[in-house]
């Protein structure tokens, strides 16, 4: 299964991806994670990407498309991928279609995690992540990762000014992809402004990975 995850910064794409990986073992490709690792390692890609990322702007299409072409050569992508943060522009979406056609692996779904921008500002300013295992949490987790005991830190781009710019960039450059995938008849949407597990249950139903629970209407959860 090949899935594109769409949604504004902070909508919960990484959080839902982690749950899909844990339950179904899908291959998760996050361009943000790849770029942050490149910045940390001081590679040529990282040096080129850093200033864009710090400002909350998009890294140029040619760099991203080049890195994704390379990433798709790896054997772990053959059984299907969750693309988190790619594509982010129409140019990237067209390049992805070409790549998938060449590989004979069509996209099955573009899943939009839909959340109001004002909810997102609060979420991102309080997000904290684990340096060791990548766990995504928030300030309430404290300085120690609840999963592995690693150090929790705040991403450089999770400050209010940069978050607001990321939201503007999303509205201008990435949100047109909603219509792009609606036109391709593979768009599915979940309301991401609910508890994580509720969102995840809906994600699985919308991706055809679980059946919708029957609702007897009494609020008890029985069938
Ligand atoms: P990237 O790392 O992709 O950042 P993003 O899209 O801004 O997404 P985030 O990781 O911020 O949010 P998310 O939706 O994954 O939310 P999360 O699950 O963490 O990109 C960073 C930068 O890299 C870009 O700005 C750009 O410069 C560059 N870049 C990357 N890809 C690129 C591309 N293709 N082209 C060009 N440039 C590119 O959740 C957020 C918080 O909310 C967490 O604290 C979490 O615990 C909490 N949360 C999650 N779900 C819920 C819920 N249901 N209820 C309450 N809280 C929740």
PDB file of C-alpha atoms and ligand atoms in Angstrom:
ATOM      1  CA  UNK A   1       0.000   0.000   0.000  1.00  0.00           C
ATOM      2  CA  UNK A   2       1.387   3.420  -0.993  1.00  0.00           C
ATOM      3  CA  UNK A   3      -0.041   6.348   0.956  1.00  0.00           C
ATOM      4  CA  UNK A   4       0.547  10.098   0.908  1.00  0.00           C
ATOM      5  CA  UNK A   5      -0.164  11.847   4.223  1.00  0.00           C
ATOM      6  CA  UNK A   6      -1.385  15.381   3.738  1.00  0.00           C
ATOM      7  CA  UNK A   7      -2.054  18.007   6.375  1.00  0.00           C
ATOM      8  CA  UNK A   8      -0.753  21.248   7.806  1.00  0.00           C
ATOM      9  CA  UNK A   9       2.381  21.271   9.969  1.00  0.00           C
ATOM     10  CA  UNK A  10       1.382  19.831  13.335  1.00  0.00           C
ATOM     11  CA  UNK A  11      -1.799  18.171  12.070  1.00  0.00           C
ATOM     12  CA  UNK A  12      -0.506  14.861  13.441  1.00  0.00           C
ATOM     13  CA  UNK A  13       1.011  13.218  10.333  1.00  0.00           C
ATOM     14  CA  UNK A  14       4.065  11.928  12.229  1.00  0.00           C
ATOM     15  CA  UNK A  15       1.956  10.742  15.162  1.00  0.00           C
ATOM     16  CA  UNK A  16      -0.410   8.772  12.911  1.00  0.00           C
ATOM     17  CA  UNK A  17       2.494   7.425  10.819  1.00  0.00           C
ATOM     18  CA  UNK A  18       4.170   6.048  13.949  1.00  0.00           C
ATOM     19  CA  UNK A  19       0.992   4.176  14.849  1.00  0.00           C
ATOM     20  CA  UNK A  20       0.626   2.725  11.332  1.00  0.00           C
ATOM     21  CA  UNK A  21       4.269   1.616  11.373  1.00  0.00           C
ATOM     22  CA  UNK A  22       3.858   0.006  14.799  1.00  0.00           C
ATOM     23  CA  UNK A  23       0.718  -1.921  13.835  1.00  0.00           C
ATOM     24  CA  UNK A  24       1.296  -2.706  10.157  1.00  0.00           C
ATOM     25  CA  UNK A  25       5.074  -2.401   9.728  1.00  0.00           C
ATOM     26  CA  UNK A  26       4.754  -0.043   6.766  1.00  0.00           C
ATOM     27  CA  UNK A  27       7.845   1.815   5.530  1.00  0.00           C
ATOM     28  CA  UNK A  28       7.632   5.424   6.794  1.00  0.00           C
ATOM     29  CA  UNK A  29       9.425   8.104   4.783  1.00  0.00           C
ATOM     30  CA  UNK A  30       9.397  11.580   6.335  1.00  0.00           C
ATOM     31  CA  UNK A  31      11.231  14.202   4.293  1.00  0.00           C
ATOM     32  CA  UNK A  32      11.403  16.376   7.432  1.00  0.00           C
ATOM     33  CA  UNK A  33      13.178  13.584   9.363  1.00  0.00           C
ATOM     34  CA  UNK A  34      15.588  12.950   6.451  1.00  0.00           C
ATOM     35  CA  UNK A  35      16.410  16.673   6.212  1.00  0.00           C
ATOM     36  CA  UNK A  36      16.885  17.070   9.993  1.00  0.00           C
ATOM     37  CA  UNK A  37      19.263  14.064   9.983  1.00  0.00           C
ATOM     38  CA  UNK A  38      21.183  15.649   7.073  1.00  0.00           C
ATOM     39  CA  UNK A  39      21.445  18.967   8.961  1.00  0.00           C
ATOM     40  CA  UNK A  40      22.682  17.167  12.080  1.00  0.00           C
ATOM     41  CA  UNK A  41      25.262  15.198  10.063  1.00  0.00           C
ATOM     42  CA  UNK A  42      26.406  18.376   8.272  1.00  0.00           C
ATOM     43  CA  UNK A  43      26.035  16.796   4.799  1.00  0.00           C
ATOM     44  CA  UNK A  44      25.844  18.899   1.620  1.00  0.00           C
ATOM     45  CA  UNK A  45      22.050  18.403   1.571  1.00  0.00           C
ATOM     46  CA  UNK A  46      21.809  19.480   5.218  1.00  0.00           C
ATOM     47  CA  UNK A  47      23.911  22.609   4.621  1.00  0.00           C
ATOM     48  CA  UNK A  48      21.686  23.581   1.678  1.00  0.00           C
ATOM     49  CA  UNK A  49      18.415  22.841   3.525  1.00  0.00           C
ATOM     50  CA  UNK A  50      19.096  24.395   6.944  1.00  0.00           C
ATOM     51  CA  UNK A  51      18.294  28.051   6.261  1.00  0.00           C
ATOM     52  CA  UNK A  52      14.985  27.178   4.563  1.00  0.00           C
ATOM     53  CA  UNK A  53      13.958  24.914   7.430  1.00  0.00           C
ATOM     54  CA  UNK A  54      14.912  27.417  10.139  1.00  0.00           C
ATOM     55  CA  UNK A  55      12.730  30.038   8.429  1.00  0.00           C
ATOM     56  CA  UNK A  56       9.830  27.610   7.941  1.00  0.00           C
ATOM     57  CA  UNK A  57      10.128  27.845   4.153  1.00  0.00           C
ATOM     58  CA  UNK A  58      10.135  24.928   1.723  1.00  0.00           C
ATOM     59  CA  UNK A  59      13.426  23.427   0.637  1.00  0.00           C
ATOM     60  CA  UNK A  60      13.740  23.758  -3.199  1.00  0.00           C
ATOM     61  CA  UNK A  61      11.854  21.138  -5.213  1.00  0.00           C
ATOM     62  CA  UNK A  62      14.925  19.851  -7.071  1.00  0.00           C
ATOM     63  CA  UNK A  63      16.702  18.918  -3.820  1.00  0.00           C
ATOM     64  CA  UNK A  64      13.622  17.125  -2.448  1.00  0.00           C
ATOM     65  CA  UNK A  65      12.804  15.305  -5.688  1.00  0.00           C
ATOM     66  CA  UNK A  66      16.442  14.180  -5.992  1.00  0.00           C
ATOM     67  CA  UNK A  67      16.492  12.805  -2.468  1.00  0.00           C
ATOM     68  CA  UNK A  68      13.175  10.986  -2.949  1.00  0.00           C
ATOM     69  CA  UNK A  69      14.308   9.419  -6.235  1.00  0.00           C
ATOM     70  CA  UNK A  70      17.293   8.033  -4.346  1.00  0.00           C
ATOM     71  CA  UNK A  71      15.160   6.913  -1.380  1.00  0.00           C
ATOM     72  CA  UNK A  72      12.814   4.944  -3.646  1.00  0.00           C
ATOM     73  CA  UNK A  73      15.775   2.849  -4.852  1.00  0.00           C
ATOM     74  CA  UNK A  74      16.022   1.235  -1.383  1.00  0.00           C
ATOM     75  CA  UNK A  75      14.454  -2.255  -1.145  1.00  0.00           C
ATOM     76  CA  UNK A  76      12.403  -1.400   1.977  1.00  0.00           C
ATOM     77  CA  UNK A  77      10.098   0.734  -0.198  1.00  0.00           C
ATOM     78  CA  UNK A  78       9.005  -2.168  -2.423  1.00  0.00           C
ATOM     79  CA  UNK A  79       6.146  -3.397  -0.220  1.00  0.00           C
ATOM     80  CA  UNK A  80       4.607   0.038   0.162  1.00  0.00           C
ATOM     81  CA  UNK A  81       5.328   3.376   1.823  1.00  0.00           C
ATOM     82  CA  UNK A  82       3.767   6.066   3.959  1.00  0.00           C
ATOM     83  CA  UNK A  83       4.949   9.404   2.574  1.00  0.00           C
ATOM     84  CA  UNK A  84       4.901  11.993   5.364  1.00  0.00           C
ATOM     85  CA  UNK A  85       5.647  15.566   4.252  1.00  0.00           C
ATOM     86  CA  UNK A  86       6.120  14.697   0.572  1.00  0.00           C
ATOM     87  CA  UNK A  87       4.842  15.920  -1.827  1.00  0.00           C
ATOM     88  CA  UNK A  88       4.444  19.511  -0.674  1.00  0.00           C
ATOM     89  CA  UNK A  89       4.097  21.317  -4.014  1.00  0.00           C
ATOM     90  CA  UNK A  90       2.352  20.501  -7.275  1.00  0.00           C
ATOM     91  CA  UNK A  91       5.786  20.081  -8.915  1.00  0.00           C
ATOM     92  CA  UNK A  92       6.667  17.447  -6.299  1.00  0.00           C
ATOM     93  CA  UNK A  93       3.286  15.708  -6.749  1.00  0.00           C
ATOM     94  CA  UNK A  94       3.773  15.453 -10.514  1.00  0.00           C
ATOM     95  CA  UNK A  95       7.332  14.134  -9.979  1.00  0.00           C
ATOM     96  CA  UNK A  96       5.981  11.551  -7.513  1.00  0.00           C
ATOM     97  CA  UNK A  97       3.369  10.375 -10.035  1.00  0.00           C
ATOM     98  CA  UNK A  98       6.140   9.910 -12.613  1.00  0.00           C
ATOM     99  CA  UNK A  99       8.355   8.041 -10.109  1.00  0.00           C
ATOM    100  CA  UNK A 100       5.530   5.717  -9.055  1.00  0.00           C
ATOM    101  CA  UNK A 101       4.518   5.066 -12.671  1.00  0.00           C
ATOM    102  CA  UNK A 102       8.122   4.157 -13.544  1.00  0.00           C
ATOM    103  CA  UNK A 103       8.257   1.799 -10.560  1.00  0.00           C
ATOM    104  CA  UNK A 104       4.815   0.341 -11.364  1.00  0.00           C
ATOM    105  CA  UNK A 105       3.571   1.226  -7.879  1.00  0.00           C
ATOM    106  CA  UNK A 106       0.503   3.458  -8.011  1.00  0.00           C
ATOM    107  CA  UNK A 107      -0.597   5.561  -5.031  1.00  0.00           C
ATOM    108  CA  UNK A 108      -3.534   3.991  -3.193  1.00  0.00           C
ATOM    109  CA  UNK A 109      -4.625   6.964  -1.098  1.00  0.00           C
ATOM    110  CA  UNK A 110      -3.878  10.539  -0.122  1.00  0.00           C
ATOM    111  CA  UNK A 111      -4.988  10.888   3.474  1.00  0.00           C
ATOM    112  CA  UNK A 112      -5.686  14.433   4.677  1.00  0.00           C
ATOM    113  CA  UNK A 113      -5.427  14.946   8.456  1.00  0.00           C
ATOM    114  CA  UNK A 114      -7.562  18.027   8.837  1.00  0.00           C
ATOM    115  CA  UNK A 115      -6.967  20.421  11.795  1.00  0.00           C
ATOM    116  CA  UNK A 116      -7.776  24.102  12.318  1.00  0.00           C
ATOM    117  CA  UNK A 117      -4.634  26.347  12.109  1.00  0.00           C
ATOM    118  CA  UNK A 118      -5.171  27.946  15.536  1.00  0.00           C
ATOM    119  CA  UNK A 119      -5.194  24.508  17.198  1.00  0.00           C
ATOM    120  CA  UNK A 120      -1.918  23.828  15.423  1.00  0.00           C
ATOM    121  CA  UNK A 121      -0.034  26.866  16.759  1.00  0.00           C
ATOM    122  CA  UNK A 122      -0.613  25.659  20.331  1.00  0.00           C
ATOM    123  CA  UNK A 123       0.299  22.066  19.478  1.00  0.00           C
ATOM    124  CA  UNK A 124       3.581  22.917  17.778  1.00  0.00           C
ATOM    125  CA  UNK A 125       4.788  25.425  20.344  1.00  0.00           C
ATOM    126  CA  UNK A 126       4.372  22.747  23.027  1.00  0.00           C
ATOM    127  CA  UNK A 127       5.690  19.789  20.977  1.00  0.00           C
ATOM    128  CA  UNK A 128       8.782  18.013  22.286  1.00  0.00           C
ATOM    129  CA  UNK A 129      10.579  15.097  20.609  1.00  0.00           C
ATOM    130  CA  UNK A 130      13.026  12.458  21.755  1.00  0.00           C
ATOM    131  CA  UNK A 131      16.575  12.787  20.412  1.00  0.00           C
ATOM    132  CA  UNK A 132      17.166   9.064  20.801  1.00  0.00           C
ATOM    133  CA  UNK A 133      14.029   7.266  19.504  1.00  0.00           C
ATOM    134  CA  UNK A 134      12.113  10.046  17.714  1.00  0.00           C
ATOM    135  CA  UNK A 135       9.064   9.743  19.991  1.00  0.00           C
ATOM    136  CA  UNK A 136       6.690  12.660  19.362  1.00  0.00           C
ATOM    137  CA  UNK A 137       5.249  14.109  22.555  1.00  0.00           C
ATOM    138  CA  UNK A 138       4.743  17.464  24.197  1.00  0.00           C
ATOM    139  CA  UNK A 139       5.958  19.620  27.044  1.00  0.00           C
ATOM    140  CA  UNK A 140       3.839  17.637  29.525  1.00  0.00           C
ATOM    141  CA  UNK A 141       6.190  14.648  29.001  1.00  0.00           C
ATOM    142  CA  UNK A 142       8.964  16.540  30.813  1.00  0.00           C
ATOM    143  CA  UNK A 143      12.688  16.359  29.921  1.00  0.00           C
ATOM    144  CA  UNK A 144      12.909  12.538  29.706  1.00  0.00           C
ATOM    145  CA  UNK A 145      11.351  10.408  26.942  1.00  0.00           C
ATOM    146  CA  UNK A 146       8.575   8.212  28.392  1.00  0.00           C
ATOM    147  CA  UNK A 147       9.395   5.510  25.818  1.00  0.00           C
ATOM    148  CA  UNK A 148      13.185   5.111  25.986  1.00  0.00           C
ATOM    149  CA  UNK A 149      14.499   7.506  28.650  1.00  0.00           C
ATOM    150  CA  UNK A 150      16.246   9.683  26.022  1.00  0.00           C
ATOM    151  CA  UNK A 151      16.454  13.469  26.061  1.00  0.00           C
ATOM    152  CA  UNK A 152      13.330  15.373  24.969  1.00  0.00           C
ATOM    153  CA  UNK A 153      14.026  18.528  22.927  1.00  0.00           C
ATOM    154  CA  UNK A 154      12.178  21.283  21.071  1.00  0.00           C
ATOM    155  CA  UNK A 155      12.623  21.538  17.273  1.00  0.00           C
ATOM    156  CA  UNK A 156      14.236  24.821  16.107  1.00  0.00           C
ATOM    157  CA  UNK A 157      11.205  25.550  13.877  1.00  0.00           C
ATOM    158  CA  UNK A 158       8.619  25.059  16.655  1.00  0.00           C
ATOM    159  CA  UNK A 159       8.469  28.707  17.747  1.00  0.00           C
ATOM    160  CA  UNK A 160       5.382  30.835  17.104  1.00  0.00           C
ATOM    161  CA  UNK A 161       6.867  33.090  14.378  1.00  0.00           C
ATOM    162  CA  UNK A 162       8.200  30.160  12.349  1.00  0.00           C
ATOM    163  CA  UNK A 163       5.067  28.081  12.935  1.00  0.00           C
ATOM    164  CA  UNK A 164       2.884  30.903  11.549  1.00  0.00           C
ATOM    165  CA  UNK A 165       5.120  31.135   8.469  1.00  0.00           C
ATOM    166  CA  UNK A 166       4.934  27.336   8.013  1.00  0.00           C
ATOM    167  CA  UNK A 167       1.142  27.588   8.107  1.00  0.00           C
ATOM    168  CA  UNK A 168       1.198  30.349   5.449  1.00  0.00           C
ATOM    169  CA  UNK A 169       3.535  28.301   3.270  1.00  0.00           C
ATOM    170  CA  UNK A 170       1.215  25.308   3.688  1.00  0.00           C
ATOM    171  CA  UNK A 171      -1.854  27.349   2.682  1.00  0.00           C
ATOM    172  CA  UNK A 172      -0.107  28.761  -0.392  1.00  0.00           C
ATOM    173  CA  UNK A 173       2.006  25.875  -1.693  1.00  0.00           C
ATOM    174  CA  UNK A 174       0.727  22.603  -0.239  1.00  0.00           C
ATOM    175  CA  UNK A 175      -3.042  22.932   0.239  1.00  0.00           C
ATOM    176  CA  UNK A 176      -3.609  22.917  -3.576  1.00  0.00           C
ATOM    177  CA  UNK A 177      -2.630  19.238  -3.389  1.00  0.00           C
ATOM    178  CA  UNK A 178      -5.972  18.539  -1.703  1.00  0.00           C
ATOM    179  CA  UNK A 179      -7.700  19.329  -5.003  1.00  0.00           C
ATOM    180  CA  UNK A 180      -4.940  17.568  -6.928  1.00  0.00           C
ATOM    181  CA  UNK A 181      -5.638  14.267  -5.148  1.00  0.00           C
ATOM    182  CA  UNK A 182      -9.395  14.834  -5.088  1.00  0.00           C
ATOM    183  CA  UNK A 183      -9.139  15.074  -8.884  1.00  0.00           C
ATOM    184  CA  UNK A 184      -7.194  11.801  -8.926  1.00  0.00           C
ATOM    185  CA  UNK A 185     -10.038  10.271  -6.840  1.00  0.00           C
ATOM    186  CA  UNK A 186      -7.734   9.018  -4.089  1.00  0.00           C
ATOM    187  CA  UNK A 187      -8.344  11.702  -1.433  1.00  0.00           C
ATOM    188  CA  UNK A 188      -9.692  10.607   1.964  1.00  0.00           C
ATOM    189  CA  UNK A 189     -10.067  12.942   4.945  1.00  0.00           C
ATOM    190  CA  UNK A 190     -10.038  12.476   8.725  1.00  0.00           C
ATOM    191  CA  UNK A 191     -10.873  15.063  11.359  1.00  0.00           C
ATOM    192  CA  UNK A 192      -7.531  15.384  13.195  1.00  0.00           C
ATOM    193  CA  UNK A 193      -8.864  17.527  16.034  1.00  0.00           C
ATOM    194  CA  UNK A 194      -9.817  14.613  18.276  1.00  0.00           C
ATOM    195  CA  UNK A 195      -7.864  12.368  20.663  1.00  0.00           C
ATOM    196  CA  UNK A 196      -4.977  10.575  18.907  1.00  0.00           C
ATOM    197  CA  UNK A 197      -6.499   7.083  19.205  1.00  0.00           C
ATOM    198  CA  UNK A 198      -9.858   8.265  17.870  1.00  0.00           C
ATOM    199  CA  UNK A 199      -8.124   9.835  14.869  1.00  0.00           C
ATOM    200  CA  UNK A 200      -6.132   6.621  14.360  1.00  0.00           C
ATOM    201  CA  UNK A 201      -9.251   4.421  14.426  1.00  0.00           C
ATOM    202  CA  UNK A 202     -10.706   6.618  11.681  1.00  0.00           C
ATOM    203  CA  UNK A 203      -7.421   6.567   9.714  1.00  0.00           C
ATOM    204  CA  UNK A 204      -7.513   2.765   9.602  1.00  0.00           C
ATOM    205  CA  UNK A 205     -11.134   2.725   8.437  1.00  0.00           C
ATOM    206  CA  UNK A 206     -10.507   5.340   5.753  1.00  0.00           C
ATOM    207  CA  UNK A 207      -7.465   3.409   4.484  1.00  0.00           C
ATOM    208  CA  UNK A 208      -9.420   0.155   4.429  1.00  0.00           C
ATOM    209  CA  UNK A 209      -7.227  -1.353   7.171  1.00  0.00           C
ATOM    210  CA  UNK A 210     -10.133  -1.810   9.621  1.00  0.00           C
ATOM    211  CA  UNK A 211     -13.896  -2.001   9.511  1.00  0.00           C
ATOM    212  CA  UNK A 212     -15.990   0.870  10.855  1.00  0.00           C
ATOM    213  CA  UNK A 213     -17.421   0.002  14.267  1.00  0.00           C
ATOM    214  CA  UNK A 214     -21.182  -0.336  14.257  1.00  0.00           C
ATOM    215  CA  UNK A 215     -22.795   2.309  16.455  1.00  0.00           C
ATOM    216  CA  UNK A 216     -25.909   1.204  18.302  1.00  0.00           C
ATOM    217  CA  UNK A 217     -26.607   4.812  19.208  1.00  0.00           C
ATOM    218  CA  UNK A 218     -26.590   4.204  22.962  1.00  0.00           C
ATOM    219  CA  UNK A 219     -23.063   5.558  23.396  1.00  0.00           C
ATOM    220  CA  UNK A 220     -21.814   2.344  25.005  1.00  0.00           C
ATOM    221  CA  UNK A 221     -19.648   1.154  22.121  1.00  0.00           C
ATOM    222  CA  UNK A 222     -21.609  -2.129  21.782  1.00  0.00           C
ATOM    223  CA  UNK A 223     -22.536  -3.554  18.388  1.00  0.00           C
TER     224      UNK A 223
HETATM  225  P1  LIG B   1       8.284  18.376   8.587  1.00  0.00           P
HETATM  226  O1  LIG B   1       9.157  17.743   9.572  1.00  0.00           O
HETATM  227  O2  LIG B   1       7.605  17.549   7.551  1.00  0.00           O
HETATM  228  O3  LIG B   1       7.258  19.269   9.390  1.00  0.00           O
HETATM  229  P2  LIG B   1       5.702  19.594   9.169  1.00  0.00           P
HETATM  230  O4  LIG B   1       5.003  19.207   7.948  1.00  0.00           O
HETATM  231  O5  LIG B   1       5.723  21.015   9.490  1.00  0.00           O
HETATM  232  O6  LIG B   1       5.037  18.630  10.097  1.00  0.00           O
HETATM  233  P3  LIG B   1       5.314  18.424  11.576  1.00  0.00           P
HETATM  234  O7  LIG B   1       6.366  17.368  11.781  1.00  0.00           O
HETATM  235  O8  LIG B   1       5.605  19.751  12.225  1.00  0.00           O
HETATM  236  O9  LIG B   1       3.886  17.963  12.115  1.00  0.00           O
HETATM  237  P4  LIG B   1       3.070  16.618  12.044  1.00  0.00           P
HETATM  238  O10 LIG B   1       1.878  16.806  11.189  1.00  0.00           O
HETATM  239  O11 LIG B   1       3.952  15.438  11.740  1.00  0.00           O
HETATM  240  O12 LIG B   1       2.569  16.581  13.548  1.00  0.00           O
HETATM  241  P5  LIG B   1       3.039  15.663  14.783  1.00  0.00           P
HETATM  242  O13 LIG B   1       2.523  14.281  14.606  1.00  0.00           O
HETATM  243  O14 LIG B   1       4.500  15.840  15.054  1.00  0.00           O
HETATM  244  O15 LIG B   1       9.083  19.507   7.757  1.00  0.00           O
HETATM  245  C1  LIG B   1       9.951  20.422   8.410  1.00  0.00           C
HETATM  246  C2  LIG B   1      10.599  21.328   7.384  1.00  0.00           C
HETATM  247  O16 LIG B   1      11.375  20.542   6.451  1.00  0.00           O
HETATM  248  C3  LIG B   1       9.627  22.120   6.487  1.00  0.00           C
HETATM  249  O17 LIG B   1       9.201  23.320   7.105  1.00  0.00           O
HETATM  250  C4  LIG B   1      10.492  22.358   5.244  1.00  0.00           C
HETATM  251  O18 LIG B   1      11.419  23.396   5.468  1.00  0.00           O
HETATM  252  C5  LIG B   1      11.269  21.059   5.118  1.00  0.00           C
HETATM  253  N1  LIG B   1      10.586  20.062   4.272  1.00  0.00           N
HETATM  254  C6  LIG B   1      10.119  18.845   4.655  1.00  0.00           C
HETATM  255  N2  LIG B   1       9.561  18.201   3.628  1.00  0.00           N
HETATM  256  C7  LIG B   1       9.662  19.017   2.552  1.00  0.00           C
HETATM  257  C8  LIG B   1       9.233  18.921   1.195  1.00  0.00           C
HETATM  258  N3  LIG B   1       8.610  17.832   0.722  1.00  0.00           N
HETATM  259  N4  LIG B   1       9.482  19.966   0.374  1.00  0.00           N
HETATM  260  C9  LIG B   1      10.142  21.071   0.801  1.00  0.00           C
HETATM  261  N5  LIG B   1      10.550  21.243   2.087  1.00  0.00           N
HETATM  262  C10 LIG B   1      10.318  20.215   2.951  1.00  0.00           C
HETATM  263  O19 LIG B   1       2.197  16.353  15.959  1.00  0.00           O
HETATM  264  C11 LIG B   1       2.463  17.683  16.370  1.00  0.00           C
HETATM  265  C12 LIG B   1       2.172  17.827  17.875  1.00  0.00           C
HETATM  266  O20 LIG B   1       0.772  17.613  18.087  1.00  0.00           O
HETATM  267  C13 LIG B   1       2.876  16.791  18.770  1.00  0.00           C
HETATM  268  O21 LIG B   1       3.217  17.374  20.005  1.00  0.00           O
HETATM  269  C14 LIG B   1       1.838  15.685  18.973  1.00  0.00           C
HETATM  270  O22 LIG B   1       2.026  14.988  20.188  1.00  0.00           O
HETATM  271  C15 LIG B   1       0.543  16.514  18.966  1.00  0.00           C
HETATM  272  N6  LIG B   1      -0.613  15.783  18.430  1.00  0.00           N
HETATM  273  C16 LIG B   1      -0.648  14.972  17.332  1.00  0.00           C
HETATM  274  N7  LIG B   1      -1.904  14.514  17.126  1.00  0.00           N
HETATM  275  C17 LIG B   1      -2.677  15.066  18.111  1.00  0.00           C
HETATM  276  C18 LIG B   1      -4.076  14.977  18.436  1.00  0.00           C
HETATM  277  N8  LIG B   1      -4.934  14.228  17.709  1.00  0.00           N
HETATM  278  N9  LIG B   1      -4.530  15.681  19.497  1.00  0.00           N
HETATM  279  C19 LIG B   1      -3.674  16.454  20.236  1.00  0.00           C
HETATM  280  N10 LIG B   1      -2.341  16.562  19.992  1.00  0.00           N
HETATM  281  C20 LIG B   1      -1.853  15.877  18.938  1.00  0.00           C
END
